[in-house]
Amino acid sequence: MDTRDNMEASKEREEQVAQHLEETPSVEAVTPPPVDLLEVEGDGTPEKTTLPPLQKPPTPLQDSLRHLRRDRRAMICLGIIVFFVLLAIVGPPIYQHVGGDYNSPINGRVPSTVYHSFSHQELNRLDEGPSAQYWLGTDRIGQDLFARVLQGLLISILVAVLVEVVNVLLGLIVGVLAGYYGAGLIFSWPALPT
């Protein structure tokens, strides 16, 4: 008898809920559409329009690059860095082809690709000042100072890039190990001698 009463009570409750839903107007019918989504036609009746697709928010990289482009000092510094990198990469091949052959009393006829290299010595032209042949002059053993500056610039940039690559790789390895084994790894890392 209990089960039959429960079933009848639940049916009555379902009928009451269904009747209540039929009598209550739906939310869509009561709520008017937002004003900015309506366009009024010539006869005064509103017509629904579609919204344009939402734009994706910028990624952190895009946001950082946008801020970098807006910072004038940062762009000037970036331009100087790019200039030195390009000078180190394309400067030596261009500089080695500037000028003609040179008749050396010691070495004979020397092409510009040789006397503008960073390792060539002209022992009869020690400690010379700037000239058309040697733009920054020569050092005390007769080497072209401008060619040596370009080579030093290239080596400095390569060392800096190599150090950063090693730095990122070591940081990545330590970070992954610390994430896997927990913070105890960081505190047990041996201190480097100072």
PDB file of C-alpha atoms in Angstrom:
ATOM      1  CA  MET A   1       0.000   0.000   0.000  1.00  0.00           C
ATOM      2  CA  ASP A   2       2.885   2.329   0.743  1.00  0.00           C
ATOM      3  CA  THR A   3       4.339   1.938  -2.726  1.00  0.00           C
ATOM      4  CA  ARG A   4       1.017   2.586  -4.404  1.00  0.00           C
ATOM      5  CA  ASP A   5       0.523   5.788  -2.339  1.00  0.00           C
ATOM      6  CA  ASN A   6       4.035   6.936  -3.187  1.00  0.00           C
ATOM      7  CA  MET A   7       3.454   6.308  -6.903  1.00  0.00           C
ATOM      8  CA  GLU A   8       0.175   8.191  -6.867  1.00  0.00           C
ATOM      9  CA  ALA A   9       1.769  11.098  -4.971  1.00  0.00           C
ATOM     10  CA  SER A  10       4.664  11.319  -7.432  1.00  0.00           C
ATOM     11  CA  LYS A  11       2.241  11.242 -10.411  1.00  0.00           C
ATOM     12  CA  GLU A  12       0.180  14.005  -8.863  1.00  0.00           C
ATOM     13  CA  ARG A  13       3.345  16.042  -8.276  1.00  0.00           C
ATOM     14  CA  GLU A  14       4.457  15.557 -11.910  1.00  0.00           C
ATOM     15  CA  GLU A  15       1.035  16.663 -13.161  1.00  0.00           C
ATOM     16  CA  GLN A  16       1.166  19.771 -10.969  1.00  0.00           C
ATOM     17  CA  VAL A  17       4.646  20.668 -12.244  1.00  0.00           C
ATOM     18  CA  ALA A  18       3.574  20.135 -15.882  1.00  0.00           C
ATOM     19  CA  GLN A  19       0.445  22.266 -15.373  1.00  0.00           C
ATOM     20  CA  HIS A  20       2.512  24.996 -13.712  1.00  0.00           C
ATOM     21  CA  LEU A  21       5.004  25.000 -16.611  1.00  0.00           C
ATOM     22  CA  GLU A  22       2.195  25.308 -19.141  1.00  0.00           C
ATOM     23  CA  GLU A  23       0.670  28.265 -17.319  1.00  0.00           C
ATOM     24  CA  THR A  24       4.000  30.105 -16.749  1.00  0.00           C
ATOM     25  CA  PRO A  25       5.309  31.950 -19.822  1.00  0.00           C
ATOM     26  CA  SER A  26       8.808  31.025 -20.931  1.00  0.00           C
ATOM     27  CA  VAL A  27      11.748  33.241 -20.081  1.00  0.00           C
ATOM     28  CA  GLU A  28      12.511  33.892 -23.733  1.00  0.00           C
ATOM     29  CA  ALA A  29       9.013  35.216 -24.352  1.00  0.00           C
ATOM     30  CA  VAL A  30       9.181  37.587 -21.369  1.00  0.00           C
ATOM     31  CA  THR A  31      12.738  38.885 -21.760  1.00  0.00           C
ATOM     32  CA  PRO A  32      13.157  41.301 -24.658  1.00  0.00           C
ATOM     33  CA  PRO A  33      16.343  40.980 -26.701  1.00  0.00           C
ATOM     34  CA  PRO A  34      19.140  43.431 -25.915  1.00  0.00           C
ATOM     35  CA  VAL A  35      18.765  46.794 -27.588  1.00  0.00           C
ATOM     36  CA  ASP A  36      22.087  46.638 -29.427  1.00  0.00           C
ATOM     37  CA  LEU A  37      21.007  43.435 -31.189  1.00  0.00           C
ATOM     38  CA  LEU A  38      17.917  45.043 -32.739  1.00  0.00           C
ATOM     39  CA  GLU A  39      17.699  46.921 -35.978  1.00  0.00           C
ATOM     40  CA  VAL A  40      14.543  48.826 -36.710  1.00  0.00           C
ATOM     41  CA  GLU A  41      13.127  48.306 -40.179  1.00  0.00           C
ATOM     42  CA  GLY A  42      11.311  50.993 -42.143  1.00  0.00           C
ATOM     43  CA  ASP A  43       7.912  50.028 -40.674  1.00  0.00           C
ATOM     44  CA  GLY A  44       9.208  50.266 -37.065  1.00  0.00           C
ATOM     45  CA  THR A  45       9.413  46.536 -36.327  1.00  0.00           C
ATOM     46  CA  PRO A  46      12.658  45.337 -34.809  1.00  0.00           C
ATOM     47  CA  GLU A  47      14.727  42.758 -36.681  1.00  0.00           C
ATOM     48  CA  LYS A  48      17.375  40.589 -35.021  1.00  0.00           C
ATOM     49  CA  THR A  49      20.909  40.849 -36.337  1.00  0.00           C
ATOM     50  CA  THR A  50      23.885  38.644 -35.786  1.00  0.00           C
ATOM     51  CA  LEU A  51      26.955  39.739 -33.872  1.00  0.00           C
ATOM     52  CA  PRO A  52      30.389  39.611 -35.471  1.00  0.00           C
ATOM     53  CA  PRO A  53      32.564  36.749 -34.190  1.00  0.00           C
ATOM     54  CA  LEU A  54      34.446  37.520 -31.005  1.00  0.00           C
ATOM     55  CA  GLN A  55      38.160  38.198 -31.396  1.00  0.00           C
ATOM     56  CA  LYS A  56      40.587  35.975 -29.562  1.00  0.00           C
ATOM     57  CA  PRO A  57      42.516  37.700 -26.805  1.00  0.00           C
ATOM     58  CA  PRO A  58      46.194  38.220 -27.651  1.00  0.00           C
ATOM     59  CA  THR A  59      48.669  35.607 -26.509  1.00  0.00           C
ATOM     60  CA  PRO A  60      51.319  36.629 -23.949  1.00  0.00           C
ATOM     61  CA  LEU A  61      53.929  36.751 -26.735  1.00  0.00           C
ATOM     62  CA  GLN A  62      51.753  39.011 -28.895  1.00  0.00           C
ATOM     63  CA  ASP A  63      51.063  41.232 -25.903  1.00  0.00           C
ATOM     64  CA  SER A  64      54.778  41.473 -25.067  1.00  0.00           C
ATOM     65  CA  LEU A  65      55.694  42.296 -28.670  1.00  0.00           C
ATOM     66  CA  ARG A  66      53.003  44.998 -28.771  1.00  0.00           C
ATOM     67  CA  HIS A  67      54.437  46.586 -25.620  1.00  0.00           C
ATOM     68  CA  LEU A  68      57.961  46.322 -27.054  1.00  0.00           C
ATOM     69  CA  ARG A  69      56.937  48.078 -30.283  1.00  0.00           C
ATOM     70  CA  ARG A  70      55.412  50.941 -28.295  1.00  0.00           C
ATOM     71  CA  ASP A  71      58.543  51.515 -26.166  1.00  0.00           C
ATOM     72  CA  ARG A  72      60.781  53.891 -28.103  1.00  0.00           C
ATOM     73  CA  ARG A  73      63.956  53.301 -26.069  1.00  0.00           C
ATOM     74  CA  ALA A  74      63.576  49.532 -26.322  1.00  0.00           C
ATOM     75  CA  MET A  75      63.216  49.762 -30.101  1.00  0.00           C
ATOM     76  CA  ILE A  76      66.353  51.934 -30.350  1.00  0.00           C
ATOM     77  CA  CYS A  77      68.292  49.406 -28.253  1.00  0.00           C
ATOM     78  CA  LEU A  78      66.939  46.540 -30.345  1.00  0.00           C
ATOM     79  CA  GLY A  79      68.045  48.377 -33.495  1.00  0.00           C
ATOM     80  CA  ILE A  80      71.577  48.802 -32.098  1.00  0.00           C
ATOM     81  CA  ILE A  81      71.752  45.112 -31.189  1.00  0.00           C
ATOM     82  CA  VAL A  82      70.516  44.066 -34.643  1.00  0.00           C
ATOM     83  CA  PHE A  83      73.070  46.428 -36.234  1.00  0.00           C
ATOM     84  CA  PHE A  84      75.967  44.844 -34.318  1.00  0.00           C
ATOM     85  CA  VAL A  85      74.772  41.318 -35.080  1.00  0.00           C
ATOM     86  CA  LEU A  86      74.491  42.118 -38.797  1.00  0.00           C
ATOM     87  CA  LEU A  87      77.878  43.865 -38.714  1.00  0.00           C
ATOM     88  CA  ALA A  88      79.480  40.792 -37.132  1.00  0.00           C
ATOM     89  CA  ILE A  89      77.905  38.419 -39.663  1.00  0.00           C
ATOM     90  CA  VAL A  90      78.143  40.309 -42.962  1.00  0.00           C
ATOM     91  CA  GLY A  91      80.918  42.783 -42.088  1.00  0.00           C
ATOM     92  CA  PRO A  92      84.003  40.549 -42.534  1.00  0.00           C
ATOM     93  CA  PRO A  93      83.053  39.178 -45.990  1.00  0.00           C
ATOM     94  CA  ILE A  94      82.272  42.689 -47.240  1.00  0.00           C
ATOM     95  CA  TYR A  95      85.378  44.248 -45.672  1.00  0.00           C
ATOM     96  CA  GLN A  96      87.656  41.571 -47.156  1.00  0.00           C
ATOM     97  CA  HIS A  97      86.556  42.565 -50.666  1.00  0.00           C
ATOM     98  CA  VAL A  98      87.089  46.308 -50.172  1.00  0.00           C
ATOM     99  CA  GLY A  99      90.286  47.647 -51.738  1.00  0.00           C
ATOM    100  CA  GLY A 100      92.711  46.370 -54.291  1.00  0.00           C
ATOM    101  CA  ASP A 101      95.831  44.261 -54.155  1.00  0.00           C
ATOM    102  CA  TYR A 102      98.779  45.497 -52.115  1.00  0.00           C
ATOM    103  CA  ASN A 103     102.446  45.132 -53.091  1.00  0.00           C
ATOM    104  CA  SER A 104     104.214  44.281 -49.859  1.00  0.00           C
ATOM    105  CA  PRO A 105     108.022  44.504 -49.730  1.00  0.00           C
ATOM    106  CA  ILE A 106     108.039  41.396 -47.484  1.00  0.00           C
ATOM    107  CA  ASN A 107     105.127  39.240 -48.727  1.00  0.00           C
ATOM    108  CA  GLY A 108     104.922  40.323 -52.377  1.00  0.00           C
ATOM    109  CA  ARG A 109     101.517  40.885 -53.934  1.00  0.00           C
ATOM    110  CA  VAL A 110      98.767  40.503 -51.281  1.00  0.00           C
ATOM    111  CA  PRO A 111      95.041  40.569 -52.222  1.00  0.00           C
ATOM    112  CA  SER A 112      92.530  42.421 -50.048  1.00  0.00           C
ATOM    113  CA  THR A 113      90.943  39.153 -48.935  1.00  0.00           C
ATOM    114  CA  VAL A 114      94.250  38.336 -47.236  1.00  0.00           C
ATOM    115  CA  TYR A 115      95.391  41.669 -45.782  1.00  0.00           C
ATOM    116  CA  HIS A 116      91.892  42.433 -44.458  1.00  0.00           C
ATOM    117  CA  SER A 117      91.686  39.134 -42.587  1.00  0.00           C
ATOM    118  CA  PHE A 118      92.062  39.209 -38.811  1.00  0.00           C
ATOM    119  CA  SER A 119      95.119  36.928 -38.775  1.00  0.00           C
ATOM    120  CA  HIS A 120      97.334  38.411 -41.538  1.00  0.00           C
ATOM    121  CA  GLN A 121     100.475  40.289 -40.467  1.00  0.00           C
ATOM    122  CA  GLU A 122     102.398  42.954 -42.347  1.00  0.00           C
ATOM    123  CA  LEU A 123     105.613  43.310 -40.376  1.00  0.00           C
ATOM    124  CA  ASN A 124     106.646  46.428 -42.276  1.00  0.00           C
ATOM    125  CA  ARG A 125     103.413  48.269 -41.249  1.00  0.00           C
ATOM    126  CA  LEU A 126     103.463  48.210 -37.450  1.00  0.00           C
ATOM    127  CA  ASP A 127     101.370  50.620 -35.329  1.00  0.00           C
ATOM    128  CA  GLU A 128      99.997  52.575 -38.297  1.00  0.00           C
ATOM    129  CA  GLY A 129      97.116  54.974 -37.882  1.00  0.00           C
ATOM    130  CA  PRO A 130      93.846  54.802 -39.830  1.00  0.00           C
ATOM    131  CA  SER A 131      94.226  54.855 -43.607  1.00  0.00           C
ATOM    132  CA  ALA A 132      92.303  53.927 -46.741  1.00  0.00           C
ATOM    133  CA  GLN A 133      93.851  50.465 -46.621  1.00  0.00           C
ATOM    134  CA  TYR A 134      93.489  49.837 -42.870  1.00  0.00           C
ATOM    135  CA  TRP A 135      90.404  51.690 -41.642  1.00  0.00           C
ATOM    136  CA  LEU A 136      91.372  51.587 -37.949  1.00  0.00           C
ATOM    137  CA  GLY A 137      95.100  51.170 -38.549  1.00  0.00           C
ATOM    138  CA  THR A 138      97.324  48.285 -37.506  1.00  0.00           C
ATOM    139  CA  ASP A 139      98.506  46.974 -34.163  1.00  0.00           C
ATOM    140  CA  ARG A 140     102.085  46.445 -32.940  1.00  0.00           C
ATOM    141  CA  ILE A 141     102.475  43.227 -34.960  1.00  0.00           C
ATOM    142  CA  GLY A 142     100.981  44.609 -38.197  1.00  0.00           C
ATOM    143  CA  GLN A 143      97.457  43.142 -38.048  1.00  0.00           C
ATOM    144  CA  ASP A 144      94.382  45.022 -39.316  1.00  0.00           C
ATOM    145  CA  LEU A 145      92.557  46.415 -36.262  1.00  0.00           C
ATOM    146  CA  PHE A 146      89.152  46.751 -37.978  1.00  0.00           C
ATOM    147  CA  ALA A 147      89.232  43.100 -39.108  1.00  0.00           C
ATOM    148  CA  ARG A 148      90.177  42.071 -35.558  1.00  0.00           C
ATOM    149  CA  VAL A 149      87.335  44.159 -34.079  1.00  0.00           C
ATOM    150  CA  LEU A 150      84.835  42.501 -36.436  1.00  0.00           C
ATOM    151  CA  GLN A 151      86.163  39.045 -35.532  1.00  0.00           C
ATOM    152  CA  GLY A 152      86.030  39.878 -31.798  1.00  0.00           C
ATOM    153  CA  LEU A 153      82.446  41.101 -32.193  1.00  0.00           C
ATOM    154  CA  LEU A 154      81.454  37.839 -33.884  1.00  0.00           C
ATOM    155  CA  ILE A 155      83.138  35.744 -31.188  1.00  0.00           C
ATOM    156  CA  SER A 156      81.492  37.787 -28.403  1.00  0.00           C
ATOM    157  CA  ILE A 157      78.022  37.343 -29.916  1.00  0.00           C
ATOM    158  CA  LEU A 158      78.561  33.597 -30.431  1.00  0.00           C
ATOM    159  CA  VAL A 159      79.767  33.164 -26.842  1.00  0.00           C
ATOM    160  CA  ALA A 160      76.761  35.121 -25.512  1.00  0.00           C
ATOM    161  CA  VAL A 161      74.318  33.001 -27.541  1.00  0.00           C
ATOM    162  CA  LEU A 162      76.049  29.785 -26.449  1.00  0.00           C
ATOM    163  CA  VAL A 163      75.929  30.844 -22.785  1.00  0.00           C
ATOM    164  CA  GLU A 164      72.211  31.606 -23.056  1.00  0.00           C
ATOM    165  CA  VAL A 165      71.476  28.261 -24.711  1.00  0.00           C
ATOM    166  CA  VAL A 166      73.349  26.405 -21.959  1.00  0.00           C
ATOM    167  CA  ASN A 167      71.620  28.563 -19.330  1.00  0.00           C
ATOM    168  CA  VAL A 168      68.159  27.764 -20.695  1.00  0.00           C
ATOM    169  CA  LEU A 169      68.915  24.043 -21.003  1.00  0.00           C
ATOM    170  CA  LEU A 170      70.281  23.793 -17.455  1.00  0.00           C
ATOM    171  CA  GLY A 171      67.340  25.782 -16.102  1.00  0.00           C
ATOM    172  CA  LEU A 172      64.934  23.522 -17.955  1.00  0.00           C
ATOM    173  CA  ILE A 173      66.597  20.381 -16.607  1.00  0.00           C
ATOM    174  CA  VAL A 174      66.681  21.667 -13.018  1.00  0.00           C
ATOM    175  CA  GLY A 175      63.069  22.852 -13.282  1.00  0.00           C
ATOM    176  CA  VAL A 176      61.836  19.520 -14.615  1.00  0.00           C
ATOM    177  CA  LEU A 177      63.735  17.599 -11.930  1.00  0.00           C
ATOM    178  CA  ALA A 178      62.434  19.913  -9.211  1.00  0.00           C
ATOM    179  CA  GLY A 179      58.897  19.506 -10.497  1.00  0.00           C
ATOM    180  CA  TYR A 180      59.211  15.738 -10.576  1.00  0.00           C
ATOM    181  CA  TYR A 181      61.066  15.159  -7.308  1.00  0.00           C
ATOM    182  CA  GLY A 182      59.723  18.141  -5.355  1.00  0.00           C
ATOM    183  CA  ALA A 183      61.356  21.136  -3.751  1.00  0.00           C
ATOM    184  CA  GLY A 184      63.767  18.953  -1.763  1.00  0.00           C
ATOM    185  CA  LEU A 185      65.963  18.675  -4.841  1.00  0.00           C
ATOM    186  CA  ILE A 186      66.596  22.418  -4.935  1.00  0.00           C
ATOM    187  CA  PHE A 187      67.564  22.585  -1.287  1.00  0.00           C
ATOM    188  CA  SER A 188      69.885  19.581  -1.582  1.00  0.00           C
ATOM    189  CA  TRP A 189      71.637  20.991  -4.678  1.00  0.00           C
ATOM    190  CA  PRO A 190      75.351  21.338  -3.847  1.00  0.00           C
ATOM    191  CA  ALA A 191      76.575  24.893  -3.478  1.00  0.00           C
ATOM    192  CA  LEU A 192      79.163  26.056  -5.954  1.00  0.00           C
ATOM    193  CA  PRO A 193      82.503  27.161  -4.498  1.00  0.00           C
ATOM    194  CA  THR A 194      83.002  30.894  -4.456  1.00  0.00           C
TER     195      THR A 194
END
